[in-house]
Amino acid sequence: MKKTLAAVTCALLAAGLVITGCNKDKKGEPAEKTEVKKMVLRYAENQAQDYPTTQAAYKFAELVEEKTDGRIHIDVYHGGQLGDEKAVIEQLQFGAIDFTRVSISPLAEFDKSLNVLQLPYLYKDAAQMWRVLEGDIGENFLKGVEKAGLIGLSWFDAGARNFYNSKKPVTKLDDLKGLKIRVQESQLMMGMVKALGASATPMAYGEVYSGLQTGVIDGAENNWPSYDSVSHYEVAKYFVLDEHTRVPEMQMVSKITWDKISPEDQKIIKECAIESAKIERELWAAKEGASEAKVKAAGSVITSLEPGEKEKFQAAMAPLYTEFGKGYEDLIKQIQSK
Ligand code: GCU
């Protein structure tokens, strides 16, 4: 009987899924707990399995498992299996999901200051964005999400975003007028599309393909790899290289989960997150070129803006700096001078 009890004591602790190994002494009583303690955690990713961010998530999980000697095991759920980005962020706040990588557009609804980092035409190029993210400014924004119950770990690349639609080639600002454009679930992105004279429809990423196919929307905007990966190029072949914004992505962990992890393992997780972010940036660079070549070969019509049009886009979006940059004027200047 005692033996049975001892065996039962070696239970799976449901909360946090902590598995604790037990020894039995000679009489069959549970003795001191051993070091065999394993946390099984969940990581949500809304991109496909072969996408750079997902591949980096697998690498992150592998590094964490290896460096914690198996104390922390992370299962990665790709393709939005755990919900869209907004729902996933909420679940991180409750501790129901442990890790994720999200675009900071929906995340800015939980920490408004993040709108600053994705204002249209904020950075001259990718190099400038990385100088900002990898310096004190980027580190402060990672820390800033703690007030929303989240711990920012590292930055992932998501290139520049461009408009595409199913109706016509776009080469000037006026061409966008009246088009129904899907935007991320973000006030800033809604404001941006309205400022350009188009109509904005917020929608989760996973619904955009059918929205385009059925004509609920005429277009959307995204980077090359997304346009390719979720096959938007099949249903919206006019793509304009306007590069209106760069929206970085954040890898993060629930604060509830974080507080259950020892300082030693927290340090390991942070290091692995930085390591996986480096890997993501390499994979990203390769994927951008491959996706561009693939959609061109598949018949996408790629246009550039006519001379003087980029300036018109910029002028149209200037009011967003006043609205979403309010209170951050000095920070914006600092970013622009990096
Ligand atoms: C990018 C980004 C996704 C995001 C998507 C969107 O693809 O990587 O995380 O969901 O844009 O437009 O919603």
Short mmCIF file of C-alpha atoms and ligand atoms in Angstrom, two decimals:
data_model
loop_
_atom_site.label_atom_id
_atom_site.label_comp_id
_atom_site.label_asym_id
_atom_site.label_seq_id
_atom_site.Cartn_x
_atom_site.Cartn_y
_atom_site.Cartn_z
CA MET A 1 0.00 0.00 0.00
CA LYS A 2 2.76 2.37 1.02
CA LYS A 3 4.55 1.52 -2.19
CA THR A 4 1.51 2.52 -4.20
CA LEU A 5 1.29 5.80 -2.32
CA ALA A 6 4.91 6.48 -2.96
CA ALA A 7 4.42 5.85 -6.64
CA VAL A 8 1.43 8.13 -6.78
CA THR A 9 3.42 10.87 -5.09
CA CYS A 10 5.62 10.96 -8.18
CA ALA A 11 2.90 12.92 -9.87
CA LEU A 12 2.63 15.33 -12.66
CA LEU A 13 2.00 18.74 -11.17
CA ALA A 14 -0.54 20.19 -13.53
CA ALA A 15 0.11 23.87 -12.83
CA GLY A 16 2.99 24.82 -15.06
CA LEU A 17 3.32 21.18 -16.02
CA VAL A 18 6.22 20.64 -13.70
CA ILE A 19 7.27 17.04 -13.46
CA THR A 20 9.12 16.23 -10.25
CA GLY A 21 11.12 13.04 -9.93
CA CYS A 22 10.94 11.21 -6.57
CA ASN A 23 13.16 8.67 -4.88
CA LYS A 24 11.93 6.02 -2.52
CA ASP A 25 13.83 5.11 0.63
CA LYS A 26 14.17 1.52 1.76
CA LYS A 27 10.74 1.49 3.38
CA GLY A 28 9.15 2.72 0.21
CA GLU A 29 8.53 6.23 1.59
CA PRO A 30 9.15 9.18 -0.73
CA ALA A 31 12.58 10.55 0.08
CA GLU A 32 14.07 13.89 -0.89
CA LYS A 33 13.10 15.24 -4.29
CA THR A 34 15.74 14.70 -6.93
CA GLU A 35 17.01 17.25 -9.40
CA VAL A 36 14.81 15.80 -12.16
CA LYS A 37 12.52 18.76 -12.60
CA LYS A 38 11.14 19.50 -15.99
CA MET A 39 9.00 22.36 -17.23
CA VAL A 40 7.08 21.81 -20.44
CA LEU A 41 6.22 25.15 -22.02
CA ARG A 42 4.30 26.27 -25.11
CA TYR A 43 5.48 28.65 -27.83
CA ALA A 44 2.97 30.18 -30.27
CA GLU A 45 3.97 31.18 -33.80
CA ASN A 46 1.53 32.24 -36.50
CA GLN A 47 3.79 31.55 -39.48
CA ALA A 48 4.23 28.30 -41.42
CA GLN A 49 6.69 25.63 -40.37
CA ASP A 50 9.37 26.57 -42.91
CA TYR A 51 9.15 30.35 -42.27
CA PRO A 52 12.25 32.06 -40.83
CA THR A 53 10.58 33.02 -37.54
CA THR A 54 9.29 29.47 -36.99
CA GLN A 55 12.66 27.94 -37.83
CA ALA A 56 14.26 30.30 -35.32
CA ALA A 57 11.66 29.29 -32.72
CA TYR A 58 12.63 25.62 -33.14
CA LYS A 59 16.25 26.60 -32.74
CA PHE A 60 15.38 28.59 -29.60
CA ALA A 61 13.60 25.55 -28.11
CA GLU A 62 16.53 23.31 -28.97
CA LEU A 63 19.08 25.68 -27.42
CA VAL A 64 17.02 26.10 -24.24
CA GLU A 65 16.62 22.32 -23.85
CA GLU A 66 20.34 21.80 -24.34
CA LYS A 67 21.57 24.63 -22.11
CA THR A 68 19.17 23.88 -19.24
CA ASP A 69 20.14 20.18 -19.38
CA GLY A 70 16.55 19.31 -20.16
CA ARG A 71 15.00 21.26 -17.27
CA ILE A 72 12.98 23.32 -19.76
CA HIS A 73 11.30 21.78 -22.76
CA ILE A 74 9.49 24.06 -25.23
CA ASP A 75 6.91 22.84 -27.75
CA VAL A 76 6.51 25.16 -30.74
CA TYR A 77 3.02 25.41 -32.27
CA HIS A 78 3.27 26.98 -35.73
CA GLY A 79 0.72 28.24 -38.25
CA GLY A 80 -1.50 30.00 -35.70
CA GLN A 81 -2.58 26.73 -34.03
CA LEU A 82 -2.81 28.51 -30.67
CA GLY A 83 -4.78 31.47 -32.06
CA ASP A 84 -4.18 34.74 -33.86
CA GLU A 85 -1.63 37.21 -32.52
CA LYS A 86 -4.05 39.28 -30.47
CA ALA A 87 -5.50 36.20 -28.74
CA VAL A 88 -2.03 34.77 -28.16
CA ILE A 89 -0.81 37.99 -26.50
CA GLU A 90 -3.84 37.89 -24.18
CA GLN A 91 -3.10 34.28 -23.32
CA LEU A 92 0.50 35.17 -22.48
CA GLN A 93 -0.87 37.76 -20.06
CA PHE A 94 -2.82 35.00 -18.29
CA GLY A 95 0.06 32.53 -18.46
CA ALA A 96 -1.93 30.10 -20.63
CA ILE A 97 0.72 30.32 -23.37
CA ASP A 98 4.35 30.77 -22.37
CA PHE A 99 6.27 32.13 -25.37
CA THR A 100 5.54 33.81 -28.66
CA ARG A 101 6.95 35.92 -31.46
CA VAL A 102 4.60 38.61 -32.68
CA SER A 103 4.58 41.60 -34.97
CA ILE A 104 4.65 44.73 -32.82
CA SER A 105 1.58 46.14 -34.62
CA PRO A 106 -0.96 44.17 -32.58
CA LEU A 107 1.37 44.30 -29.57
CA ALA A 108 1.17 48.10 -29.58
CA GLU A 109 -2.47 47.79 -28.55
CA PHE A 110 -1.10 46.43 -25.23
CA ASP A 111 1.76 48.94 -24.96
CA LYS A 112 0.97 52.08 -26.97
CA SER A 113 4.54 53.37 -26.90
CA LEU A 114 5.48 50.63 -29.41
CA ASN A 115 3.69 52.62 -32.13
CA VAL A 116 6.74 54.86 -32.19
CA LEU A 117 8.93 52.04 -33.53
CA GLN A 118 6.70 51.38 -36.53
CA LEU A 119 5.77 54.84 -37.75
CA PRO A 120 5.72 54.95 -41.57
CA TYR A 121 9.05 55.89 -43.16
CA LEU A 122 10.68 56.22 -39.73
CA TYR A 123 13.93 54.52 -40.73
CA LYS A 124 15.98 55.29 -43.82
CA ASP A 125 16.83 51.61 -44.15
CA ALA A 126 17.13 48.31 -42.28
CA ALA A 127 20.58 49.15 -40.92
CA GLN A 128 19.19 52.20 -39.13
CA MET A 129 16.36 50.17 -37.62
CA TRP A 130 18.88 47.64 -36.26
CA ARG A 131 21.04 50.40 -34.75
CA VAL A 132 17.93 51.49 -32.85
CA LEU A 133 16.73 48.03 -31.82
CA GLU A 134 20.14 46.76 -30.76
CA GLY A 135 20.91 49.82 -28.66
CA ASP A 136 19.43 51.29 -25.47
CA ILE A 137 16.22 52.30 -27.21
CA GLY A 138 15.46 48.73 -28.28
CA GLU A 139 16.36 47.37 -24.83
CA ASN A 140 14.03 49.89 -23.14
CA PHE A 141 11.16 48.84 -25.39
CA LEU A 142 11.78 45.16 -24.53
CA LYS A 143 11.60 46.09 -20.84
CA GLY A 144 8.56 48.30 -21.43
CA VAL A 145 6.16 45.44 -22.13
CA GLU A 146 6.54 44.18 -18.55
CA LYS A 147 3.77 46.56 -17.47
CA ALA A 148 1.49 44.55 -19.78
CA GLY A 149 2.47 41.27 -18.10
CA LEU A 150 5.01 40.33 -20.77
CA ILE A 151 8.79 39.98 -20.84
CA GLY A 152 10.45 41.06 -24.09
CA LEU A 153 13.40 38.83 -24.98
CA SER A 154 14.71 39.73 -28.43
CA TRP A 155 13.96 41.38 -31.79
CA PHE A 156 13.22 39.53 -35.02
CA ASP A 157 13.38 40.97 -38.54
CA ALA A 158 10.30 41.35 -40.73
CA GLY A 159 11.70 43.52 -43.51
CA ALA A 160 9.70 46.33 -45.09
CA ARG A 161 5.97 46.24 -45.82
CA ASN A 162 4.42 47.03 -49.21
CA PHE A 163 0.89 47.27 -50.57
CA TYR A 164 -0.60 44.67 -52.90
CA ASN A 165 -4.05 44.27 -54.39
CA SER A 166 -6.16 42.28 -56.80
CA LYS A 167 -7.44 45.22 -58.90
CA LYS A 168 -4.71 47.25 -60.57
CA PRO A 169 -1.05 48.23 -60.62
CA VAL A 170 -0.23 51.03 -58.17
CA THR A 171 2.43 53.58 -59.06
CA LYS A 172 1.09 56.69 -57.32
CA LEU A 173 -0.78 57.69 -54.18
CA ASP A 174 -4.01 58.33 -56.06
CA ASP A 175 -4.13 54.68 -57.21
CA LEU A 176 -4.85 53.58 -53.63
CA LYS A 177 -7.91 55.80 -53.29
CA GLY A 178 -11.05 53.83 -52.55
CA LEU A 179 -9.37 50.41 -52.31
CA LYS A 180 -10.43 48.21 -49.37
CA ILE A 181 -7.19 47.30 -47.66
CA ARG A 182 -6.78 44.76 -44.88
CA VAL A 183 -4.72 46.01 -41.96
CA GLN A 184 -3.33 44.36 -38.84
CA GLU A 185 -5.42 44.74 -35.71
CA SER A 186 -3.79 48.04 -34.85
CA GLN A 187 -5.00 51.64 -34.53
CA LEU A 188 -1.84 52.93 -36.17
CA MET A 189 -2.27 50.68 -39.22
CA MET A 190 -5.91 51.71 -39.58
CA GLY A 191 -4.90 55.35 -39.40
CA MET A 192 -2.15 54.80 -41.95
CA VAL A 193 -4.41 53.31 -44.60
CA LYS A 194 -7.10 55.95 -44.05
CA ALA A 195 -4.49 58.70 -44.34
CA LEU A 196 -3.61 57.32 -47.78
CA GLY A 197 -7.22 57.62 -48.92
CA ALA A 198 -8.02 53.89 -48.89
CA SER A 199 -10.50 52.16 -46.60
CA ALA A 200 -9.07 50.03 -43.78
CA THR A 201 -10.41 46.62 -42.72
CA PRO A 202 -8.72 45.14 -39.63
CA MET A 203 -8.44 41.37 -39.86
CA ALA A 204 -6.29 38.56 -38.45
CA TYR A 205 -3.46 37.34 -40.69
CA GLY A 206 -4.99 33.89 -41.14
CA GLU A 207 -8.15 35.33 -42.71
CA VAL A 208 -6.54 37.52 -45.34
CA TYR A 209 -6.23 34.92 -48.11
CA SER A 210 -9.95 34.16 -48.15
CA GLY A 211 -10.75 37.87 -47.74
CA LEU A 212 -8.82 38.57 -50.95
CA GLN A 213 -10.22 35.57 -52.74
CA THR A 214 -13.85 36.40 -51.98
CA GLY A 215 -13.41 40.13 -52.60
CA VAL A 216 -14.24 41.17 -49.01
CA ILE A 217 -11.01 43.16 -49.34
CA ASP A 218 -9.16 44.39 -52.44
CA GLY A 219 -5.70 44.33 -50.98
CA ALA A 220 -3.38 44.11 -48.01
CA GLU A 221 0.22 45.00 -47.17
CA ASN A 222 3.10 42.89 -46.02
CA ASN A 223 6.72 41.85 -46.63
CA TRP A 224 7.95 39.55 -49.44
CA PRO A 225 8.13 36.34 -47.36
CA SER A 226 4.57 36.71 -46.02
CA TYR A 227 3.15 37.62 -49.44
CA ASP A 228 4.70 34.36 -50.65
CA SER A 229 4.25 32.07 -47.64
CA VAL A 230 0.50 32.50 -47.17
CA SER A 231 -0.03 32.62 -50.96
CA HIS A 232 -1.47 36.13 -51.12
CA TYR A 233 0.35 36.50 -54.44
CA GLU A 234 -2.10 33.98 -55.92
CA VAL A 235 -5.08 36.26 -55.23
CA ALA A 236 -3.53 39.77 -55.28
CA LYS A 237 -0.98 39.99 -58.04
CA TYR A 238 -0.29 43.76 -58.09
CA PHE A 239 2.53 44.51 -55.66
CA VAL A 240 4.02 48.00 -55.27
CA LEU A 241 7.44 48.42 -53.73
CA ASP A 242 6.56 51.44 -51.60
CA GLU A 243 8.26 50.15 -48.41
CA HIS A 244 5.96 52.31 -46.31
CA THR A 245 6.92 50.81 -42.98
CA ARG A 246 9.25 48.46 -41.13
CA VAL A 247 7.51 46.62 -38.32
CA PRO A 248 9.95 44.73 -36.10
CA GLU A 249 8.84 41.64 -34.23
CA MET A 250 9.32 40.72 -30.59
CA GLN A 251 10.04 37.33 -29.08
CA MET A 252 8.63 37.27 -25.59
CA VAL A 253 7.59 35.21 -22.58
CA SER A 254 4.64 35.48 -20.22
CA LYS A 255 5.58 37.23 -16.96
CA ILE A 256 3.63 34.56 -15.06
CA THR A 257 5.83 31.85 -16.61
CA TRP A 258 8.98 33.95 -16.18
CA ASP A 259 8.42 34.32 -12.45
CA LYS A 260 8.36 30.52 -12.07
CA ILE A 261 11.79 30.16 -13.70
CA SER A 262 15.01 30.31 -11.67
CA PRO A 263 17.33 33.31 -12.27
CA GLU A 264 19.90 30.92 -13.70
CA ASP A 265 17.46 29.57 -16.29
CA GLN A 266 16.09 33.05 -17.00
CA LYS A 267 19.61 34.06 -18.00
CA ILE A 268 19.91 31.03 -20.27
CA ILE A 269 16.55 31.80 -21.90
CA LYS A 270 17.54 35.41 -22.60
CA GLU A 271 20.83 34.26 -24.18
CA CYS A 272 19.06 31.65 -26.31
CA ALA A 273 16.51 34.26 -27.44
CA ILE A 274 19.32 36.54 -28.61
CA GLU A 275 21.03 33.62 -30.34
CA SER A 276 17.81 32.58 -32.10
CA ALA A 277 17.20 36.19 -33.20
CA LYS A 278 20.60 36.17 -34.96
CA ILE A 279 19.62 32.98 -36.72
CA GLU A 280 16.26 34.48 -37.73
CA ARG A 281 17.96 37.48 -39.33
CA GLU A 282 20.16 35.23 -41.46
CA LEU A 283 17.23 33.07 -42.52
CA TRP A 284 15.21 36.22 -43.18
CA ALA A 285 17.74 37.69 -45.57
CA ALA A 286 17.79 34.49 -47.62
CA LYS A 287 14.01 34.13 -47.61
CA GLU A 288 13.36 37.70 -48.80
CA GLY A 289 15.28 37.09 -52.03
CA ALA A 290 13.80 33.65 -52.58
CA SER A 291 10.24 34.87 -52.07
CA GLU A 292 10.72 37.84 -54.38
CA ALA A 293 12.01 35.53 -57.13
CA LYS A 294 9.20 33.02 -56.56
CA VAL A 295 6.30 35.50 -56.79
CA LYS A 296 7.81 37.18 -59.84
CA ALA A 297 8.10 33.84 -61.60
CA ALA A 298 4.50 33.09 -60.63
CA GLY A 299 3.32 36.21 -62.47
CA SER A 300 3.05 38.93 -59.82
CA VAL A 301 3.20 42.41 -61.32
CA ILE A 302 5.74 44.43 -59.35
CA THR A 303 5.71 48.21 -59.68
CA SER A 304 7.70 51.08 -58.19
CA LEU A 305 6.38 54.49 -57.21
CA GLU A 306 6.68 57.21 -59.84
CA PRO A 307 9.17 60.02 -59.10
CA GLY A 308 7.83 62.36 -56.41
CA GLU A 309 5.21 59.86 -55.18
CA LYS A 310 7.13 58.57 -52.18
CA GLU A 311 7.17 62.16 -50.89
CA LYS A 312 3.38 62.26 -51.30
CA PHE A 313 3.00 59.04 -49.28
CA GLN A 314 5.20 60.54 -46.58
CA ALA A 315 3.31 63.82 -46.49
CA ALA A 316 -0.05 62.03 -46.29
CA MET A 317 1.13 60.00 -43.30
CA ALA A 318 2.73 62.91 -41.41
CA PRO A 319 -0.37 63.37 -39.15
CA LEU A 320 0.33 59.91 -37.70
CA TYR A 321 3.50 61.29 -36.14
CA THR A 322 1.41 63.88 -34.33
CA GLU A 323 -1.23 61.42 -33.21
CA PHE A 324 0.82 58.32 -32.33
CA GLY A 325 4.10 60.07 -31.55
CA LYS A 326 2.54 62.45 -29.01
CA GLY A 327 4.76 62.59 -25.94
CA TYR A 328 7.62 60.82 -27.75
CA GLU A 329 8.84 63.72 -29.90
CA ASP A 330 12.40 63.61 -28.53
CA LEU A 331 12.61 59.86 -28.87
CA ILE A 332 11.48 60.05 -32.49
CA LYS A 333 14.18 62.63 -33.21
CA GLN A 334 16.73 60.40 -31.52
CA ILE A 335 15.66 57.40 -33.64
CA GLN A 336 15.79 59.44 -36.83
CA SER A 337 19.31 60.63 -36.06
CA LYS A 338 20.71 57.09 -35.48
C1 GCU B 1 3.81 39.52 -40.84
C2 GCU B 1 4.19 39.10 -39.44
C3 GCU B 1 3.06 38.35 -38.75
C4 GCU B 1 1.80 39.16 -38.83
C5 GCU B 1 1.49 39.52 -40.26
C6 GCU B 1 0.21 40.34 -40.42
O1 GCU B 1 3.65 38.40 -41.64
O2 GCU B 1 5.32 38.28 -39.46
O3 GCU B 1 3.42 38.11 -37.44
O4 GCU B 1 0.71 38.46 -38.27
O5 GCU B 1 2.57 40.24 -40.81
O6 GCU B 1 0.15 41.10 -41.37
O7 GCU B 1 -0.71 40.18 -39.61
#
